[in-house]
Amino acid sequence: MSDVEFKFHPNKKATIITAPFSGGQPKSGVELGPDYILKAGFQKQIEELGWDVNLVHALEGTNYENEKSQMTADEFGIKNGRIVGECCKKIHDAVKGAADNDRLPITIGGDHSIGSGTLSGMLEHNPDTCILWIDAHADINTPKTTDSGNLHGCPVSFVMGLDKDSYPEELKWIPHKLKPNRIAYIGLRDVDAGEKKILRDNNIKAFSMHHVDKYGIGKVVDMAIDAINPDRKFPIHLSYDVDAIDPSFVPATGTRVEGGLTLREGLYVAEAVAETGLLSSLDIVETNPLLAENDTHILDTVSAACAIGRCALGQTLL
Ligand SMILES: [Mn+2]
């Protein structure tokens, strides 16, 4: 059991939503993330913290992995717009559905392109929702700024409605409900030039590893929450890309960047969000077991993903 109280979920009910999707980036294996995390006992670990947990397979009956092999790019070089759009709609419905039923959605990816679905689902459930995006990358490219055309680098821009004249048809359903003053980043260290401009122009609070080094992780989390949720009254959606944590701790992920959070700093972020009592939803994404070079890599990465979930849902050290 956990003593941590959750203001938006006093009855401690949660829904684990699996999102085994890899179409937002080119590497195979990230669609296996949910399976590995569940097989490691994730559901039971959350139940042991006192949560009533059910399981929803948001993409059941779909065949996106086969379609991904015929990857095509649109006029902006965007890859897989159709399947990302369809998949995100299913995730959106599952997340909003769980939240509307007073259950805290825990979405397990899959690549981070599913963030368009989870964020938009939560913002429709409660427009006051603010976002903490924990990541090595800002994931705020638009179809106009992205070099790779991989949609896992773009989910935030779609929910914000940036460069909206450039969106693939299938992503036009996403409501543009996220305001720039309602999202903060922690852990950034690989941000594209176009993204830096977007962050600056929109005055978005972003804490890079430089800030973590300078202020320490405790102060950085406080500053991030102060920026988006100064009175500590809005619900918080925590979107956690495991690549925020240094690859020495979390090697099995698609876009590793050296110089990341230590494992303890990474878990502290989730603990600190839990401590606010304001967590309303959580994503854990980009676990890719096929990128491990050995079994230890898989174990380390899957264990870290599970630990992020437990810490966010109220596990404490004492
Ligand atoms: Mn990401």
CSV table of C-alpha atoms and ligand atoms in Angstrom, one decimal:
chain,number,residue,atom,x,y,z
A,1,MET,CA,0.0,0.0,0.0
A,2,SER,CA,1.0,3.6,-0.5
A,3,ASP,CA,0.2,6.6,1.7
A,4,VAL,CA,0.4,9.1,-1.2
A,5,GLU,CA,-3.0,10.7,-1.9
A,6,PHE,CA,-4.2,11.4,-5.4
A,7,LYS,CA,-6.6,14.3,-5.5
A,8,PHE,CA,-8.1,13.5,-8.8
A,9,HIS,CA,-8.3,9.8,-8.1
A,10,PRO,CA,-9.2,9.4,-4.4
A,11,ASN,CA,-10.6,6.0,-5.0
A,12,LYS,CA,-7.4,4.9,-6.6
A,13,LYS,CA,-8.7,3.3,-9.8
A,14,ALA,CA,-6.4,3.0,-12.8
A,15,THR,CA,-6.5,1.6,-16.3
A,16,ILE,CA,-3.4,0.3,-18.0
A,17,ILE,CA,-3.8,1.0,-21.7
A,18,THR,CA,-1.4,-0.8,-24.0
A,19,ALA,CA,-0.3,1.0,-27.2
A,20,PRO,CA,1.9,-1.4,-29.0
A,21,PHE,CA,2.7,0.9,-31.9
A,22,SER,CA,6.0,1.6,-33.8
A,23,GLY,CA,4.8,3.6,-36.8
A,24,GLY,CA,6.1,6.9,-35.5
A,25,GLN,CA,9.7,5.9,-36.1
A,26,PRO,CA,11.6,3.4,-38.3
A,27,LYS,CA,12.9,0.8,-35.8
A,28,SER,CA,11.1,-2.4,-35.1
A,29,GLY,CA,10.6,-3.7,-31.5
A,30,VAL,CA,9.1,-0.7,-29.7
A,31,GLU,CA,5.7,-2.3,-30.3
A,32,LEU,CA,6.8,-5.1,-27.9
A,33,GLY,CA,7.3,-2.7,-25.0
A,34,PRO,CA,3.8,-3.2,-23.5
A,35,ASP,CA,4.2,-7.0,-23.6
A,36,TYR,CA,7.6,-7.0,-21.8
A,37,ILE,CA,6.4,-4.5,-19.2
A,38,LEU,CA,3.2,-6.5,-18.4
A,39,LYS,CA,5.2,-9.7,-18.3
A,40,ALA,CA,7.5,-8.1,-15.7
A,41,GLY,CA,4.4,-7.9,-13.5
A,42,PHE,CA,3.6,-4.2,-13.9
A,43,GLN,CA,-0.1,-4.6,-13.2
A,44,LYS,CA,0.4,-6.4,-10.0
A,45,GLN,CA,3.1,-3.9,-8.9
A,46,ILE,CA,0.5,-1.1,-9.3
A,47,GLU,CA,-2.2,-3.1,-7.5
A,48,GLU,CA,0.2,-3.7,-4.6
A,49,LEU,CA,0.3,0.1,-4.1
A,50,GLY,CA,-3.5,0.0,-3.4
A,51,TRP,CA,-4.8,0.7,-6.9
A,52,ASP,CA,-7.7,-1.1,-8.5
A,53,VAL,CA,-6.3,-1.8,-12.0
A,54,ASN,CA,-7.9,-3.0,-15.2
A,55,LEU,CA,-6.3,-3.5,-18.6
A,56,VAL,CA,-7.4,-2.1,-22.0
A,57,HIS,CA,-5.7,-3.1,-25.3
A,58,ALA,CA,-6.3,0.0,-27.3
A,59,LEU,CA,-5.0,-1.4,-30.6
A,60,GLU,CA,-6.5,-4.9,-30.4
A,61,GLY,CA,-7.6,-6.2,-33.8
A,62,THR,CA,-5.4,-3.7,-35.8
A,63,ASN,CA,-2.6,-4.5,-38.1
A,64,TYR,CA,-0.4,-1.4,-38.1
A,65,GLU,CA,2.9,-3.3,-37.9
A,66,ASN,CA,2.2,-4.9,-41.3
A,67,GLU,CA,1.2,-1.6,-42.9
A,68,LYS,CA,4.3,0.1,-41.6
A,69,SER,CA,6.5,-1.9,-43.9
A,70,GLN,CA,5.0,0.0,-46.8
A,71,MET,CA,6.1,3.3,-45.3
A,72,THR,CA,5.4,6.2,-47.6
A,73,ALA,CA,6.1,9.9,-47.1
A,74,ASP,CA,3.8,12.8,-47.9
A,75,GLU,CA,4.8,16.2,-49.4
A,76,PHE,CA,6.4,17.3,-46.2
A,77,GLY,CA,8.3,14.0,-45.9
A,78,ILE,CA,6.0,12.9,-43.1
A,79,LYS,CA,5.9,9.1,-42.8
A,80,ASN,CA,3.0,6.9,-41.9
A,81,GLY,CA,0.5,9.8,-41.3
A,82,ARG,CA,-2.5,7.6,-41.8
A,83,ILE,CA,-1.6,4.8,-39.4
A,84,VAL,CA,-0.3,7.3,-36.8
A,85,GLY,CA,-3.6,9.3,-37.1
A,86,GLU,CA,-5.8,6.1,-36.8
A,87,CYS,CA,-3.7,4.7,-33.9
A,88,CYS,CA,-3.7,8.0,-32.0
A,89,LYS,CA,-7.5,8.2,-32.3
A,90,LYS,CA,-7.9,4.8,-30.7
A,91,ILE,CA,-5.5,5.8,-27.9
A,92,HIS,CA,-7.3,9.1,-27.5
A,93,ASP,CA,-10.6,7.3,-27.1
A,94,ALA,CA,-9.2,4.8,-24.6
A,95,VAL,CA,-7.5,7.4,-22.5
A,96,LYS,CA,-10.5,9.8,-22.5
A,97,GLY,CA,-12.8,6.8,-21.8
A,98,ALA,CA,-10.8,5.7,-18.8
A,99,ALA,CA,-10.5,9.2,-17.4
A,100,ASP,CA,-14.3,9.9,-17.9
A,101,ASN,CA,-14.9,6.7,-15.9
A,102,ASP,CA,-12.8,8.1,-13.0
A,103,ARG,CA,-9.8,5.8,-13.7
A,104,LEU,CA,-6.3,7.1,-14.1
A,105,PRO,CA,-5.0,6.2,-17.6
A,106,ILE,CA,-1.5,4.6,-17.7
A,107,THR,CA,-0.6,4.3,-21.3
A,108,ILE,CA,2.3,1.9,-22.2
A,109,GLY,CA,4.0,2.4,-25.5
A,110,GLY,CA,4.9,2.0,-28.2
A,111,ASP,CA,6.7,5.0,-29.6
A,112,HIS,CA,6.0,8.6,-28.5
A,113,SER,CA,3.8,9.5,-31.5
A,114,ILE,CA,1.0,8.1,-29.4
A,115,GLY,CA,1.4,11.3,-27.2
A,116,SER,CA,-0.9,13.1,-29.6
A,117,GLY,CA,-3.6,10.6,-28.6
A,118,THR,CA,-3.0,10.6,-24.8
A,119,LEU,CA,-2.6,14.4,-24.5
A,120,SER,CA,-5.6,15.2,-26.6
A,121,GLY,CA,-7.7,12.6,-24.7
A,122,MET,CA,-6.8,14.1,-21.4
A,123,LEU,CA,-7.2,17.7,-22.5
A,124,GLU,CA,-10.7,16.8,-23.7
A,125,HIS,CA,-11.5,15.1,-20.4
A,126,ASN,CA,-10.2,18.2,-18.5
A,127,PRO,CA,-9.0,21.3,-20.4
A,128,ASP,CA,-7.1,22.4,-17.4
A,129,THR,CA,-4.7,19.5,-17.7
A,130,CYS,CA,-1.1,20.5,-17.8
A,131,ILE,CA,1.7,18.4,-19.2
A,132,LEU,CA,5.1,17.4,-17.9
A,133,TRP,CA,7.1,16.0,-20.8
A,134,ILE,CA,10.2,14.0,-19.6
A,135,ASP,CA,12.4,13.3,-22.6
A,136,ALA,CA,15.8,13.7,-24.2
A,137,HIS,CA,13.9,15.2,-27.1
A,138,ALA,CA,11.3,18.0,-27.3
A,139,ASP,CA,9.1,16.0,-29.8
A,140,ILE,CA,7.7,19.4,-31.0
A,141,ASN,CA,8.7,19.4,-34.6
A,142,THR,CA,6.0,20.2,-37.2
A,143,PRO,CA,5.7,18.7,-40.6
A,144,LYS,CA,7.5,21.8,-41.8
A,145,THR,CA,10.5,21.6,-39.4
A,146,THR,CA,11.1,17.8,-39.2
A,147,ASP,CA,14.1,16.5,-41.0
A,148,SER,CA,13.4,12.8,-40.5
A,149,GLY,CA,9.6,12.8,-41.1
A,150,ASN,CA,9.2,10.5,-38.1
A,151,LEU,CA,6.1,11.4,-36.2
A,152,HIS,CA,7.4,10.4,-32.8
A,153,GLY,CA,9.3,13.7,-33.0
A,154,CYS,CA,6.1,15.7,-33.5
A,155,PRO,CA,3.3,14.8,-31.1
A,156,VAL,CA,3.3,18.0,-29.1
A,157,SER,CA,3.0,20.3,-32.1
A,158,PHE,CA,-0.2,18.6,-33.3
A,159,VAL,CA,-1.9,19.0,-29.9
A,160,MET,CA,-0.8,22.7,-29.9
A,161,GLY,CA,-1.8,23.3,-33.5
A,162,LEU,CA,1.6,24.6,-34.7
A,163,ASP,CA,2.0,25.0,-38.5
A,164,LYS,CA,-1.5,23.4,-38.8
A,165,ASP,CA,-1.7,24.0,-42.5
A,166,SER,CA,0.9,21.2,-43.0
A,167,TYR,CA,-0.8,18.3,-41.2
A,168,PRO,CA,-1.5,15.0,-42.8
A,169,GLU,CA,-5.2,14.5,-43.4
A,170,GLU,CA,-5.5,11.8,-40.9
A,171,LEU,CA,-4.1,14.0,-38.1
A,172,LYS,CA,-6.5,16.8,-38.6
A,173,TRP,CA,-9.0,15.4,-36.1
A,174,ILE,CA,-6.6,16.2,-33.2
A,175,PRO,CA,-8.1,19.1,-31.2
A,176,HIS,CA,-5.6,21.9,-30.7
A,177,LYS,CA,-6.2,22.2,-27.0
A,178,LEU,CA,-2.7,22.5,-25.5
A,179,LYS,CA,-1.6,26.1,-24.6
A,180,PRO,CA,2.2,26.7,-24.6
A,181,ASN,CA,2.0,27.8,-20.9
A,182,ARG,CA,0.6,24.4,-19.9
A,183,ILE,CA,3.6,22.2,-20.9
A,184,ALA,CA,7.1,22.0,-19.4
A,185,TYR,CA,10.0,19.8,-20.4
A,186,ILE,CA,12.6,18.1,-18.3
A,187,GLY,CA,15.7,16.2,-19.5
A,188,LEU,CA,16.2,17.7,-22.9
A,189,ARG,CA,19.6,17.3,-24.6
A,190,ASP,CA,18.9,16.7,-28.3
A,191,VAL,CA,16.7,19.5,-29.6
A,192,ASP,CA,16.6,20.3,-33.3
A,193,ALA,CA,17.2,23.9,-34.5
A,194,GLY,CA,13.6,24.3,-35.6
A,195,GLU,CA,12.4,23.0,-32.2
A,196,LYS,CA,14.6,25.5,-30.3
A,197,LYS,CA,12.9,28.3,-32.3
A,198,ILE,CA,9.4,26.9,-31.5
A,199,LEU,CA,10.3,26.6,-27.8
A,200,ARG,CA,11.6,30.2,-27.7
A,201,ASP,CA,8.9,31.8,-29.9
A,202,ASN,CA,6.1,30.2,-27.8
A,203,ASN,CA,7.9,30.8,-24.5
A,204,ILE,CA,7.6,27.2,-23.5
A,205,LYS,CA,9.4,26.2,-20.2
A,206,ALA,CA,12.1,23.7,-21.1
A,207,PHE,CA,14.7,22.3,-18.6
A,208,SER,CA,17.6,20.7,-20.3
A,209,MET,CA,20.3,18.6,-18.7
A,210,HIS,CA,22.2,21.8,-18.3
A,211,HIS,CA,19.5,23.0,-15.9
A,212,VAL,CA,19.5,19.7,-14.1
A,213,ASP,CA,23.3,20.0,-13.6
A,214,LYS,CA,23.0,23.7,-12.5
A,215,TYR,CA,20.0,23.5,-10.1
A,216,GLY,CA,19.7,19.8,-9.2
A,217,ILE,CA,16.7,17.7,-10.1
A,218,GLY,CA,14.6,18.7,-7.1
A,219,LYS,CA,14.7,22.4,-7.9
A,220,VAL,CA,14.1,21.7,-11.6
A,221,VAL,CA,10.9,19.7,-10.9
A,222,ASP,CA,9.7,22.5,-8.6
A,223,MET,CA,10.4,25.2,-11.3
A,224,ALA,CA,8.7,23.1,-14.0
A,225,ILE,CA,5.5,22.6,-11.9
A,226,ASP,CA,5.6,26.3,-10.8
A,227,ALA,CA,5.6,27.4,-14.5
A,228,ILE,CA,2.6,25.3,-15.6
A,229,ASN,CA,0.7,24.8,-12.4
A,230,PRO,CA,1.6,27.7,-9.9
A,231,ASP,CA,-1.3,27.2,-7.5
A,232,ARG,CA,-1.0,23.4,-7.7
A,233,LYS,CA,-4.6,23.0,-8.6
A,234,PHE,CA,-4.6,21.6,-12.2
A,235,PRO,CA,-4.3,17.9,-13.0
A,236,ILE,CA,-0.9,16.8,-14.3
A,237,HIS,CA,-0.3,14.5,-17.2
A,238,LEU,CA,3.1,13.0,-17.0
A,239,SER,CA,4.4,11.8,-20.4
A,240,TYR,CA,7.6,9.9,-19.7
A,241,ASP,CA,9.9,8.8,-22.5
A,242,VAL,CA,12.4,6.4,-21.0
A,243,ASP,CA,15.2,7.9,-23.2
A,244,ALA,CA,15.2,10.8,-20.7
A,245,ILE,CA,17.2,8.6,-18.5
A,246,ASP,CA,20.8,8.0,-19.4
A,247,PRO,CA,21.4,5.1,-21.8
A,248,SER,CA,23.8,3.5,-19.3
A,249,PHE,CA,20.7,2.8,-17.2
A,250,VAL,CA,18.1,2.5,-20.0
A,251,PRO,CA,19.9,1.1,-23.1
A,252,ALA,CA,17.0,-0.5,-24.9
A,253,THR,CA,15.4,2.5,-26.5
A,254,GLY,CA,15.3,3.9,-30.0
A,255,THR,CA,17.0,7.3,-29.9
A,256,ARG,CA,19.7,7.1,-27.1
A,257,VAL,CA,21.4,10.3,-26.2
A,258,GLU,CA,24.3,10.3,-23.8
A,259,GLY,CA,24.4,12.6,-20.8
A,260,GLY,CA,20.9,11.9,-19.4
A,261,LEU,CA,19.2,11.7,-16.0
A,262,THR,CA,20.6,9.2,-13.6
A,263,LEU,CA,18.2,6.4,-12.7
A,264,ARG,CA,17.5,8.0,-9.4
A,265,GLU,CA,17.0,11.5,-10.9
A,266,GLY,CA,14.6,9.9,-13.3
A,267,LEU,CA,12.6,8.1,-10.6
A,268,TYR,CA,12.7,11.3,-8.4
A,269,VAL,CA,10.7,13.1,-11.1
A,270,ALA,CA,8.0,10.5,-11.0
A,271,GLU,CA,8.0,10.5,-7.1
A,272,ALA,CA,7.9,14.3,-7.0
A,273,VAL,CA,4.8,14.4,-9.3
A,274,ALA,CA,3.1,11.8,-7.2
A,275,GLU,CA,3.9,13.9,-4.1
A,276,THR,CA,1.9,16.8,-5.5
A,277,GLY,CA,-1.2,14.6,-5.5
A,278,LEU,CA,-2.1,16.0,-8.9
A,279,LEU,CA,-1.2,13.1,-11.2
A,280,SER,CA,-4.1,12.5,-13.5
A,281,SER,CA,-2.5,10.4,-16.3
A,282,LEU,CA,0.7,8.8,-17.3
A,283,ASP,CA,2.5,7.6,-20.4
A,284,ILE,CA,5.6,5.4,-20.4
A,285,VAL,CA,7.0,5.1,-23.9
A,286,GLU,CA,9.9,4.1,-26.1
A,287,THR,CA,10.9,0.8,-24.4
A,288,ASN,CA,12.3,-1.3,-27.3
A,289,PRO,CA,13.5,-4.7,-26.2
A,290,LEU,CA,14.9,-5.5,-29.7
A,291,LEU,CA,17.5,-2.8,-29.4
A,292,ALA,CA,19.1,-4.5,-26.4
A,293,GLU,CA,22.5,-6.0,-27.0
A,294,ASN,CA,22.0,-8.5,-24.1
A,295,ASP,CA,19.5,-9.7,-21.5
A,296,THR,CA,20.8,-7.3,-18.9
A,297,HIS,CA,19.9,-4.4,-21.2
A,298,ILE,CA,16.3,-5.7,-21.5
A,299,LEU,CA,16.0,-6.2,-17.8
A,300,ASP,CA,17.5,-2.8,-16.9
A,301,THR,CA,15.2,-1.0,-19.3
A,302,VAL,CA,12.0,-2.9,-18.5
A,303,SER,CA,12.7,-2.6,-14.8
A,304,ALA,CA,13.2,1.2,-15.2
A,305,ALA,CA,9.9,1.5,-17.1
A,306,CYS,CA,8.1,-0.4,-14.3
A,307,ALA,CA,9.8,1.7,-11.6
A,308,ILE,CA,8.7,5.0,-13.3
A,309,GLY,CA,5.1,3.7,-13.2
A,310,ARG,CA,5.4,2.6,-9.5
A,311,CYS,CA,7.0,5.9,-8.4
A,312,ALA,CA,4.4,8.0,-10.2
A,313,LEU,CA,1.6,5.9,-8.7
A,314,GLY,CA,2.8,6.4,-5.1
A,315,GLN,CA,5.7,4.1,-4.3
A,316,THR,CA,8.0,5.8,-1.8
A,317,LEU,CA,11.4,4.9,-0.5
A,318,LEU,CA,10.4,5.2,3.2
B,1,MN,MN,9.9,11.3,-26.8
